[in-house]
Structures are given as structure tokens and as C-alpha cells.
PDB file of C-alpha atoms in Angstrom:
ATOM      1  CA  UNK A 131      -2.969  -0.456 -26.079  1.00 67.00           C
ATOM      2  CA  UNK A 132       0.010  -2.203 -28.071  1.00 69.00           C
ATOM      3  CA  UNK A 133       2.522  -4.777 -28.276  1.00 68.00           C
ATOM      4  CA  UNK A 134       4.540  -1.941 -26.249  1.00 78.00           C
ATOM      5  CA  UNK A 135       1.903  -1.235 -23.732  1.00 85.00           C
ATOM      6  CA  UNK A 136      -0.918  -2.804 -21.982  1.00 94.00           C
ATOM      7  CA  UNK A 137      -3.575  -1.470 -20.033  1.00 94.00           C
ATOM      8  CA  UNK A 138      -2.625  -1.500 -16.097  1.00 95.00           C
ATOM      9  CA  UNK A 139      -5.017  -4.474 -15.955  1.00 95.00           C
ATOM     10  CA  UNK A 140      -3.248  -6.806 -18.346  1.00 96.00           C
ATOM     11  CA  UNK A 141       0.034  -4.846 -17.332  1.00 96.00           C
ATOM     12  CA  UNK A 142      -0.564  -6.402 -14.091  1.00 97.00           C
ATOM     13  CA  UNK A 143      -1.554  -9.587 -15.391  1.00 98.00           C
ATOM     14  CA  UNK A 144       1.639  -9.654 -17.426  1.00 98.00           C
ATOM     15  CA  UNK A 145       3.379  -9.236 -14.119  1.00 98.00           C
ATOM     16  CA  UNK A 146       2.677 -12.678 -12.623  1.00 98.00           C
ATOM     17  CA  UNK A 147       3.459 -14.532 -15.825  1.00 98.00           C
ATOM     18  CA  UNK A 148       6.466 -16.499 -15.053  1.00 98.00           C
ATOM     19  CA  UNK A 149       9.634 -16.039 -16.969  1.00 98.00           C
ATOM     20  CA  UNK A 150       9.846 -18.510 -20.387  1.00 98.00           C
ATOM     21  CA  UNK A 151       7.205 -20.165 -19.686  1.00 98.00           C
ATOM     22  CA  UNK A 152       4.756 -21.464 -22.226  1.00 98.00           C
ATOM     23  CA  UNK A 153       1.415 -19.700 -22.391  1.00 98.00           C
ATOM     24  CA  UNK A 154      -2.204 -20.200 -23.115  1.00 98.00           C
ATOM     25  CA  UNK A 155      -3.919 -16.624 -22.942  1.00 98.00           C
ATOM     26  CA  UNK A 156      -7.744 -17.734 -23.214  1.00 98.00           C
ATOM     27  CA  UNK A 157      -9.762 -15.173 -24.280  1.00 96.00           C
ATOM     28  CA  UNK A 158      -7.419 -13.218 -25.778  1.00 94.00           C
ATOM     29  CA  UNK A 159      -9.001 -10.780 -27.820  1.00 89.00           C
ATOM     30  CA  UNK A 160      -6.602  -8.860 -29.920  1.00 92.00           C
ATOM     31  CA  UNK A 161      -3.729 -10.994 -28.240  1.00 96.00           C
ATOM     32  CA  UNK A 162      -1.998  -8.114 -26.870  1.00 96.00           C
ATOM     33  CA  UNK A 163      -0.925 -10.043 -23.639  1.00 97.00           C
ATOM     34  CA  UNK A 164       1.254 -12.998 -25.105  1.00 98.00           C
ATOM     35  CA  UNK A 165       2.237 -10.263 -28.158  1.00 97.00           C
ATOM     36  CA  UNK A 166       3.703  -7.973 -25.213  1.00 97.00           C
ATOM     37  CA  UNK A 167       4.915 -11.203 -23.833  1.00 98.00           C
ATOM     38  CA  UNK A 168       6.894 -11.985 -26.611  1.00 97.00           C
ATOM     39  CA  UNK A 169       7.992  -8.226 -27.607  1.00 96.00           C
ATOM     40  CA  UNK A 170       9.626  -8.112 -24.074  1.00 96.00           C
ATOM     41  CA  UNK A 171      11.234 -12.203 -23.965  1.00 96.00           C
ATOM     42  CA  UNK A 172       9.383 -12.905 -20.989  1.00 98.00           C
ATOM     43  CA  UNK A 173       7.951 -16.006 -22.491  1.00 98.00           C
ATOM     44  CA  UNK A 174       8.724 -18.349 -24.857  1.00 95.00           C
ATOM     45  CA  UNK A 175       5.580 -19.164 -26.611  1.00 97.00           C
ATOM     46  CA  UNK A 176       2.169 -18.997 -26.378  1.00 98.00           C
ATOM     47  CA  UNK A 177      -1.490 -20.004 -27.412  1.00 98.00           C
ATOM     48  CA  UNK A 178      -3.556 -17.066 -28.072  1.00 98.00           C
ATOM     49  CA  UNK A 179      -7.477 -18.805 -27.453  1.00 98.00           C
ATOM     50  CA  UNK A 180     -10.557 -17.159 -28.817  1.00 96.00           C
ATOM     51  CA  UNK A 181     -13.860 -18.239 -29.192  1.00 95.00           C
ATOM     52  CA  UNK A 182     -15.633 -15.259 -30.711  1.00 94.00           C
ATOM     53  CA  UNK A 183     -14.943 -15.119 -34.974  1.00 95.00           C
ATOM     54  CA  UNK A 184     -14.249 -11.245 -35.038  1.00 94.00           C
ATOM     55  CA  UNK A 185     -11.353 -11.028 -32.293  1.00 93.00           C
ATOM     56  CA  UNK A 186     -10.164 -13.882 -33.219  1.00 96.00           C
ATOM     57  CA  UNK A 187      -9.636 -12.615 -36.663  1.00 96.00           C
ATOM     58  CA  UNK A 188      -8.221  -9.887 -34.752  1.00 95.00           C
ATOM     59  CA  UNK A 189      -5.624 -11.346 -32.927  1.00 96.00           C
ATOM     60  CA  UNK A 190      -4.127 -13.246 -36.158  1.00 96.00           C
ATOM     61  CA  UNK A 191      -3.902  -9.974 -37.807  1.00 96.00           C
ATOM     62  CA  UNK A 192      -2.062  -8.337 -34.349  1.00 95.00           C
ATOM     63  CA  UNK A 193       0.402 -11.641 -34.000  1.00 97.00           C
ATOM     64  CA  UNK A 194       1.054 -11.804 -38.010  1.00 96.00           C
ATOM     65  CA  UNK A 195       1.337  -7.552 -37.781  1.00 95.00           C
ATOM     66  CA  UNK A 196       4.437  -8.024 -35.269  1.00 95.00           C
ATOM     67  CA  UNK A 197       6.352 -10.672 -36.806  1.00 96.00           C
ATOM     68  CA  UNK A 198       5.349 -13.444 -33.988  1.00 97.00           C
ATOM     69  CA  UNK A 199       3.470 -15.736 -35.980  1.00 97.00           C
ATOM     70  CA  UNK A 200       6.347 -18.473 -35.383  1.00 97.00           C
ATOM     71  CA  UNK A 201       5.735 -17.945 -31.076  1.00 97.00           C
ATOM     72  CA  UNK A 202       1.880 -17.132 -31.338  1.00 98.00           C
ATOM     73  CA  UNK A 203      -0.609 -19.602 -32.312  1.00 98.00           C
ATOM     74  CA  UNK A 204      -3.730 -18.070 -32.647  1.00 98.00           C
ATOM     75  CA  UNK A 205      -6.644 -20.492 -32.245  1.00 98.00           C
ATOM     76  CA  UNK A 206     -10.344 -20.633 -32.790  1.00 97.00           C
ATOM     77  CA  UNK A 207     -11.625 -22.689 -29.928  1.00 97.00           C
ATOM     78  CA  UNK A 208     -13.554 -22.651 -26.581  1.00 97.00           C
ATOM     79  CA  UNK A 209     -12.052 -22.095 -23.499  1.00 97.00           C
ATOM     80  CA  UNK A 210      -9.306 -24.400 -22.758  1.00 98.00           C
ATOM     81  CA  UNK A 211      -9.978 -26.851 -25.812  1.00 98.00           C
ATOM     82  CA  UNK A 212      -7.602 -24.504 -27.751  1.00 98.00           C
ATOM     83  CA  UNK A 213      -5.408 -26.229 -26.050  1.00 98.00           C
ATOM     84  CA  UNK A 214      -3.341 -29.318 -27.116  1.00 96.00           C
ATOM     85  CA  UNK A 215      -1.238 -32.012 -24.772  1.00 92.00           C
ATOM     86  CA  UNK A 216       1.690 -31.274 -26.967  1.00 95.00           C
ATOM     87  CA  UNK A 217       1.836 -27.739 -26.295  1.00 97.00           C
ATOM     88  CA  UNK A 218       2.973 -28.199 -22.541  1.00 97.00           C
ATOM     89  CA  UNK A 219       1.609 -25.335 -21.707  1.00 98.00           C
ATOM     90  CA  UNK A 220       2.645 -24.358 -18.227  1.00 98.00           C
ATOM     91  CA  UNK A 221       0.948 -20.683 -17.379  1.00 98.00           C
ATOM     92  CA  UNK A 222      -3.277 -20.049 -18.567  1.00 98.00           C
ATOM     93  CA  UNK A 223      -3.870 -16.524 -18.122  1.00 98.00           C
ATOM     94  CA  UNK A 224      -8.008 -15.844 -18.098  1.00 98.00           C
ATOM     95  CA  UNK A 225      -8.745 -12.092 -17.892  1.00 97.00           C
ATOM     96  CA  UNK A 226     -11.606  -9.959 -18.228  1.00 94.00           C
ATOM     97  CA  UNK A 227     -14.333 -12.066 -17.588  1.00 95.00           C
ATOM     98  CA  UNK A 228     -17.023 -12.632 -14.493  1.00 96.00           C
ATOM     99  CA  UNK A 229     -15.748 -15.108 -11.896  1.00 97.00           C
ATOM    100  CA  UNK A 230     -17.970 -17.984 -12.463  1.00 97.00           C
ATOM    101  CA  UNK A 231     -17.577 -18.040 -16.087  1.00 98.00           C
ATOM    102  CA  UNK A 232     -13.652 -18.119 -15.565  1.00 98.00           C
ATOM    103  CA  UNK A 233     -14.871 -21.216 -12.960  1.00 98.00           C
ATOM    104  CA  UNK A 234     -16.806 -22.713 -16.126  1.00 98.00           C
ATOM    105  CA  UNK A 235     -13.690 -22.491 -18.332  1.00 98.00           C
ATOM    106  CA  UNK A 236     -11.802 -24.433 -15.678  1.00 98.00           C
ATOM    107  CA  UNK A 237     -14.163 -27.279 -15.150  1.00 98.00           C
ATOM    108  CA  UNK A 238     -15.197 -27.654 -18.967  1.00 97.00           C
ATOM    109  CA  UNK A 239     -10.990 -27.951 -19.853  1.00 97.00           C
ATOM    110  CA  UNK A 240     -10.057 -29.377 -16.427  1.00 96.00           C
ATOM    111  CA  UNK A 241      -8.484 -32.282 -18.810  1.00 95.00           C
ATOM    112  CA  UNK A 242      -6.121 -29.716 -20.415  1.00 97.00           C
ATOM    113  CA  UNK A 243      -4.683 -29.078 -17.117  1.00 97.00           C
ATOM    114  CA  UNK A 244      -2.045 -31.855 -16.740  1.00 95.00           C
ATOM    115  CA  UNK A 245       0.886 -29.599 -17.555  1.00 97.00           C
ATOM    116  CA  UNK A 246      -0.023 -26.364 -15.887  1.00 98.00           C
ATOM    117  CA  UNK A 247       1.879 -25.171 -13.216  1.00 98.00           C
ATOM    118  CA  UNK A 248       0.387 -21.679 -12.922  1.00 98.00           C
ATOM    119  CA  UNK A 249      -3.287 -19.871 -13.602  1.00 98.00           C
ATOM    120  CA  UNK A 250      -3.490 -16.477 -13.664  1.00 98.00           C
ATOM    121  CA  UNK A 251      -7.032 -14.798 -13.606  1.00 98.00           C
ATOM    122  CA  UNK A 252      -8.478 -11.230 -13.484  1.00 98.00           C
ATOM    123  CA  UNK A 253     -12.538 -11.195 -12.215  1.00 97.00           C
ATOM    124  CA  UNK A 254     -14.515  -8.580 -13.519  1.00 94.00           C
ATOM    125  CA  UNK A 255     -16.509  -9.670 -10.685  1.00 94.00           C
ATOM    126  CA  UNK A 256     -17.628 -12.572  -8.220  1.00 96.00           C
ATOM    127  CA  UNK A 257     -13.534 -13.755  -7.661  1.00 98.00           C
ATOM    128  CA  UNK A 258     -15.143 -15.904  -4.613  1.00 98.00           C
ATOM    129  CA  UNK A 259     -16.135 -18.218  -7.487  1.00 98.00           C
ATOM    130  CA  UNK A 260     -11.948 -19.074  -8.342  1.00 98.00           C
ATOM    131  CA  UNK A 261     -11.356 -19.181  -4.401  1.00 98.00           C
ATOM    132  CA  UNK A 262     -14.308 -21.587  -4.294  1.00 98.00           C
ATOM    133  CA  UNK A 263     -12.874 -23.427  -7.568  1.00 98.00           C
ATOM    134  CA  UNK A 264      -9.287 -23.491  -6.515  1.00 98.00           C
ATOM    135  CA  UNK A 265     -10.057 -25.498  -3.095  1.00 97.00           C
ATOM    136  CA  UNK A 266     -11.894 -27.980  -4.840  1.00 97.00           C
ATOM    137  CA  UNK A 267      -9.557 -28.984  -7.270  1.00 97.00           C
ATOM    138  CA  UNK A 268      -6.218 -28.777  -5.279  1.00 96.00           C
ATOM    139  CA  UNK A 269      -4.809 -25.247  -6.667  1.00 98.00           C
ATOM    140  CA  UNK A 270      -4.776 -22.565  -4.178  1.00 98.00           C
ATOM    141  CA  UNK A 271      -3.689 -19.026  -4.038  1.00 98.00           C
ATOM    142  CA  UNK A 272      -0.520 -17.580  -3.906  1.00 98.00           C
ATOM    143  CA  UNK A 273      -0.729 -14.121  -4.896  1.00 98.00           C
ATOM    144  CA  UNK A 274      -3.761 -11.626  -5.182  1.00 98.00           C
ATOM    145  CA  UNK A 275      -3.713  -7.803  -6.239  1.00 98.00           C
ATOM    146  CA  UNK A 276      -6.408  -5.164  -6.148  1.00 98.00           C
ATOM    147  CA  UNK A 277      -6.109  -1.991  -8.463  1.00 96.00           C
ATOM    148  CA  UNK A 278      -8.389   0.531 -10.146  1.00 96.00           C
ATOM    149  CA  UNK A 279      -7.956   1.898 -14.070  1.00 95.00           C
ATOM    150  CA  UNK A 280     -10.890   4.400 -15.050  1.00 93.00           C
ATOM    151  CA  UNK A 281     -12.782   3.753 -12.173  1.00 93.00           C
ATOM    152  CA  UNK A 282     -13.220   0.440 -12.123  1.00 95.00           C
ATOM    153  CA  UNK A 283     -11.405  -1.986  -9.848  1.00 97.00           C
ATOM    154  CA  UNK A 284      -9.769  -5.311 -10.417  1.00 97.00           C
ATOM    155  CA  UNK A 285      -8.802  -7.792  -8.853  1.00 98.00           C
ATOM    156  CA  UNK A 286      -5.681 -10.923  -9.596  1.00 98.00           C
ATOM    157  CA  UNK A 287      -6.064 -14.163  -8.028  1.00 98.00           C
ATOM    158  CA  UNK A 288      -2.900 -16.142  -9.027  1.00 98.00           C
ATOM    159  CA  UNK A 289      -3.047 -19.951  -8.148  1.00 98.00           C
ATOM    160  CA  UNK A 290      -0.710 -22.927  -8.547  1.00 98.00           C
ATOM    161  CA  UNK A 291      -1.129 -26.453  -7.047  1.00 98.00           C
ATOM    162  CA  UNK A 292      -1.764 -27.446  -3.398  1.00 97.00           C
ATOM    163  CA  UNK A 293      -3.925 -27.871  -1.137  1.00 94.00           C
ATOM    164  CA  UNK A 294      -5.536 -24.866   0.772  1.00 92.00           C
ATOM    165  CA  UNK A 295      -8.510 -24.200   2.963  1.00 93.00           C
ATOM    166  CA  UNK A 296     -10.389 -20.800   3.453  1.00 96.00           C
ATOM    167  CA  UNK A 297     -12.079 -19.968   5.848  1.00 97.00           C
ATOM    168  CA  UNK A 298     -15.819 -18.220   4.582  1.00 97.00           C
ATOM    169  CA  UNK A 299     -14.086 -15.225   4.937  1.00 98.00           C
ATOM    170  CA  UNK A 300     -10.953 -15.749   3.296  1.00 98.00           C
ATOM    171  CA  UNK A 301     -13.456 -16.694   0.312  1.00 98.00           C
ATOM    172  CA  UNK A 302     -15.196 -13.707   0.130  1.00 98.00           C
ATOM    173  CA  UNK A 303     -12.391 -11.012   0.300  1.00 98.00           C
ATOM    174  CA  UNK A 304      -8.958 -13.062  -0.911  1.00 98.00           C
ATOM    175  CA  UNK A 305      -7.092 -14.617   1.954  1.00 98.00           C
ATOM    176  CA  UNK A 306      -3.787 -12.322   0.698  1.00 98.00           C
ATOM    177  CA  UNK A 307      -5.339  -9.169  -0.160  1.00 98.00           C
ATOM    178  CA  UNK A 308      -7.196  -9.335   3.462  1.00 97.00           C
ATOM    179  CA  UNK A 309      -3.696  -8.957   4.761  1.00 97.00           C
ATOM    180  CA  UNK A 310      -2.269  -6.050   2.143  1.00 97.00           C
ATOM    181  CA  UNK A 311      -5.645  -4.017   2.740  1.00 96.00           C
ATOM    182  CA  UNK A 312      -4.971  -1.572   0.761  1.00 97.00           C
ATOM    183  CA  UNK A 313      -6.740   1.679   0.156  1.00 97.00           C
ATOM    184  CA  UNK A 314      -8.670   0.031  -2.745  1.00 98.00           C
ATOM    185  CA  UNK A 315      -9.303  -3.241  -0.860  1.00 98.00           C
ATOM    186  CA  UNK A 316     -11.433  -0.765   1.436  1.00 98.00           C
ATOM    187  CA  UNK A 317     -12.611   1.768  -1.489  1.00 97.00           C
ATOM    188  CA  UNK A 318     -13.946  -1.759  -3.188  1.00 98.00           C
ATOM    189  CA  UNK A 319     -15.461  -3.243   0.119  1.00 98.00           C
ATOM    190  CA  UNK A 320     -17.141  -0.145   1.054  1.00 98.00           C
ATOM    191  CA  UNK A 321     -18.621   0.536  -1.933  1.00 97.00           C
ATOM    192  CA  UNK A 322     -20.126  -3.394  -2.039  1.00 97.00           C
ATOM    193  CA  UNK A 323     -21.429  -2.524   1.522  1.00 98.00           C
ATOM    194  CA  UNK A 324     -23.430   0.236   0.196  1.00 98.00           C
ATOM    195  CA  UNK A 325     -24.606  -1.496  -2.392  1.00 98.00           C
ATOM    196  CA  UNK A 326     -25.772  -4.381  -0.252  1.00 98.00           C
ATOM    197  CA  UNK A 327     -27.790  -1.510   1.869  1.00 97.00           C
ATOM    198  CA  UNK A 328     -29.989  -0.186  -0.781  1.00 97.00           C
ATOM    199  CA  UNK A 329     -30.273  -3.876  -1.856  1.00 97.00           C
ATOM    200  CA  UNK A 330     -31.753  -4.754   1.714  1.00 97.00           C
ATOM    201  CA  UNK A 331     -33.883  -1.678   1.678  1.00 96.00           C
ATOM    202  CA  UNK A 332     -35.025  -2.661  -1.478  1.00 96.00           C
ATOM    203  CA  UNK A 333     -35.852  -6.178  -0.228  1.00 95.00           C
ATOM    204  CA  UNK A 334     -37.555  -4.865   3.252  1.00 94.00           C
ATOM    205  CA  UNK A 335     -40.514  -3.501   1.138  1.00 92.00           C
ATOM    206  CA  UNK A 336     -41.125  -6.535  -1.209  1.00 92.00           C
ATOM    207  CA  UNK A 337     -43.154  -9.404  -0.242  1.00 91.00           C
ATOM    208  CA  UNK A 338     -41.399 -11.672   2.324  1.00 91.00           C
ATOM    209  CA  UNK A 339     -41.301 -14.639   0.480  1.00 94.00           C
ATOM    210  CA  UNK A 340     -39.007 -17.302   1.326  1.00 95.00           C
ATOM    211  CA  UNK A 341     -36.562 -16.599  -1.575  1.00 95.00           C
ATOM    212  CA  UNK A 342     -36.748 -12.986   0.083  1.00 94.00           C
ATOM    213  CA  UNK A 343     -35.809 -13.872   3.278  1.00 95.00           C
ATOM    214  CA  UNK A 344     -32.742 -16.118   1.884  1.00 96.00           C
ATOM    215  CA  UNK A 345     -31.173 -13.305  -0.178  1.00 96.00           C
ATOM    216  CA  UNK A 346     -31.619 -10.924   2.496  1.00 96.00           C
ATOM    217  CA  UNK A 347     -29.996 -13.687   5.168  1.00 96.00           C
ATOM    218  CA  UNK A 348     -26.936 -13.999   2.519  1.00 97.00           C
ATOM    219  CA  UNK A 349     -26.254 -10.173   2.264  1.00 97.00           C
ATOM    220  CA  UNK A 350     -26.069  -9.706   5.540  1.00 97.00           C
ATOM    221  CA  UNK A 351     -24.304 -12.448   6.478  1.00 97.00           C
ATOM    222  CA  UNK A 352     -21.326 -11.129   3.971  1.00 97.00           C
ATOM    223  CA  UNK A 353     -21.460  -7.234   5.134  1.00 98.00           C
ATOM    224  CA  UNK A 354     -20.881  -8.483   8.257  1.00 98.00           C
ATOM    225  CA  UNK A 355     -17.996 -10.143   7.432  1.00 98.00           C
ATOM    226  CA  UNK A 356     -16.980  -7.212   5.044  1.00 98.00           C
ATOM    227  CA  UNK A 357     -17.893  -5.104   7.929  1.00 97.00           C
ATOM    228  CA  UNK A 358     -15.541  -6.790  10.553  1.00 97.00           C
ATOM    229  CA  UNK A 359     -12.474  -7.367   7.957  1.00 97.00           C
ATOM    230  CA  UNK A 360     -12.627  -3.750   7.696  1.00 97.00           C
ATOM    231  CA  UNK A 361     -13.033  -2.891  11.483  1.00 95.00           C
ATOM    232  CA  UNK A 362      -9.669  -4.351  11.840  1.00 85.00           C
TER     233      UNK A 362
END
């Protein structure tokens, strides 16, 4: 993976990234995203946020490698605090991370939201969590995609301002890629539903606590919703 060419993942992140547009990539790792960016004039600048030492090291060498230190500011910070009012940034991108710690990184830098139009994210995991997030602070979702890449599946929740509601649903499997249902919409779904089997087989032979009973209530209340979606 280069300045040249992404992984499908970012790839497809890199897709929804609006044309010159100013960007804050949090998390950015070796800051191939906004370097790609750049290399291909889709945007016109961007913050490149990390808050680990070593990538972040990383990504000034990458950005100072290509020539792009005068569009790339690399910046040691966490979350959304490497982000400044007078960058107008106008697109986040948040990628490779679990759901609810994208949610975190929303709700600790909700104050460096005021110019941004656009968030893209990429779940390892747990997306319900930015559906969930999105509702309650008047984004909601205008484009999802589900892929695979080595065997493990993605998904892209894209959001920009408004108001939406989603039905439980909705929540669970994306409102949009319900609709496209695509063979890996149903590889990923089935593959959850077997999971939450040996799970509740699992649970059947433990104590029945209360806790127990909860979890085991929860599961099957959402493989019955996965279980209808993909009836249909």
C-alpha cells in the first residue's frame, strides 16, 4: 500500500471523500489516505491525526517522502483535538477502528464539528454504535457499503447532517445496505447468526443468572431480526 494504491478498504473509503474538500483523516497511521488524496487532486488539503508516537512518526516521514508537506499536516493529537477551527475542515474520515470507539471520538471532539459537512467511517465492528450516534446528534446516513479484502468484511457508513430515524432494525443492519443486500450483506449476516448459535448454546448450559437470561434475550432478539431481513 502507497501513495498510488490503497487497500480496497481505504480505496473505498477514498471513494466517498468529496471532491476538494478539506480533510481530517483521524487515525491515520502512515497517512496513506489524504497522501493518495492529494497524489490524485481529489482534495485540497488535509489533517493527517494520530495519537500513537510511532505512526505518527510514520506518517510525517510518508507526507515529507512525497513532497506534500505544504497540503498534509501531520499532527500528534487525540481524536478530533488535532483539529483546529481555522482549518475548516469539511470531510473526517475515521477508519479501522471498532464502532463505539469511532462513537467515543465523535462525542469527545463533538466541538470540532462546526464546519463538517461530511463523516466518513469504516467499523471493524459494532457499526450499530455510528447509526445509534448519528440519530442522536442530527447526522444521518446517506450512503453505506459492505465489502470483503482477505477475508474479512467491512463495512462504510457515510453520514452528513439531518435528521433521521431508524427503526431497531435499520440500526442493526444499515438502513441502505438492507436495501442493496448484497451477497456479502448475507455472507456477513449469516455468519453473525452462527455465531450467535454457539453463543446461545454456550449460554443454555451456564447458570441462569439474570445477566444470563438478558444476553441470551438480546441475541435472540437480533437473529430474529437478522433472520427476517434475510427471509426477504
Amino acid at each position: 500500500m502507497n501513495t498510488n494504491h490503497l487497500s480496497e478498504r481505504l480505496a473505498a473509503v477514498a471513494g466517498f471523500v468529496p471532491k476538494d474538500t478539506i480533510l481530517a483523516d483521524i487515525g491515520s497511521d502512515h497517512a496513506y489516505l489524504p497522501c493518495y488524496l492529494v497524489n490524485k487532486g481529489v482534495i485540497q488539503r488535509a489533517i493527517a491525526g494520530e495519537v500513537v508516537k510511532g505512526p505518527f512518526e510514520s506518517a510525517k516521514r510518508n507526507v515529507q517522502a512525497n513532497g506534500f508537506s505544504d497540503r498534509i499536516q501531520v499532527r500528534l493529537a487525540n481524536g478530533l483535538f488535532a483539529i483546529e477551527e481555522t482549518d475548516g475542515v469539511e470531510t473526517i474520515t475515521i477508519a479501522g477502528m471498532g464502532g463505539t470507539l469511532i462513537t467515543t471520538i465523535l462525542n469527545e471532539g463533538k466541538d470540532r464539528l462546526a464546519s463538517v459537512k461530511r463523516i466518513i467511517t469504516q467499523p471493524n465492528l459494532h457499526a450499530i454504535a455510528i447509526r445509534q450516534w448519528a440519530v442522536e446528534n442530527d447526522f444521518q446516513l446517506v450512503d453505506e457499503e459492505i465489502m470483503q479484502e482477505d477475508g474479512k468484511i467491512y463495512e462504510i457508513l457515510v453520514l452528513e447532517r439531518g435528521t433521521a430515524n431508524y427503526s431497531p432494525t435499520d440500526l442493526l443492519v444499515g438502513p441502505i445496505l438492507r436495501e442493496k443486500c448484497t451477497a456479502v450483506f448475507r455472507e456477513k449476516w449469516e455468519r453473525e447468526m452462527r455465531e450467535w448459535r454457539r453463543v446461545v448454546a454456550a449460554l443454555d448450559k451456564a447458570e441462569q443468572t439474570e445477566e444470563i437470561r438478558q444476553k441470551k434475550s438480546s441475541i435472540l432478539n437480533n437473529y430474529e431480526i437478522v433472520r427476517k431481513v434475510l427471509a426477504t
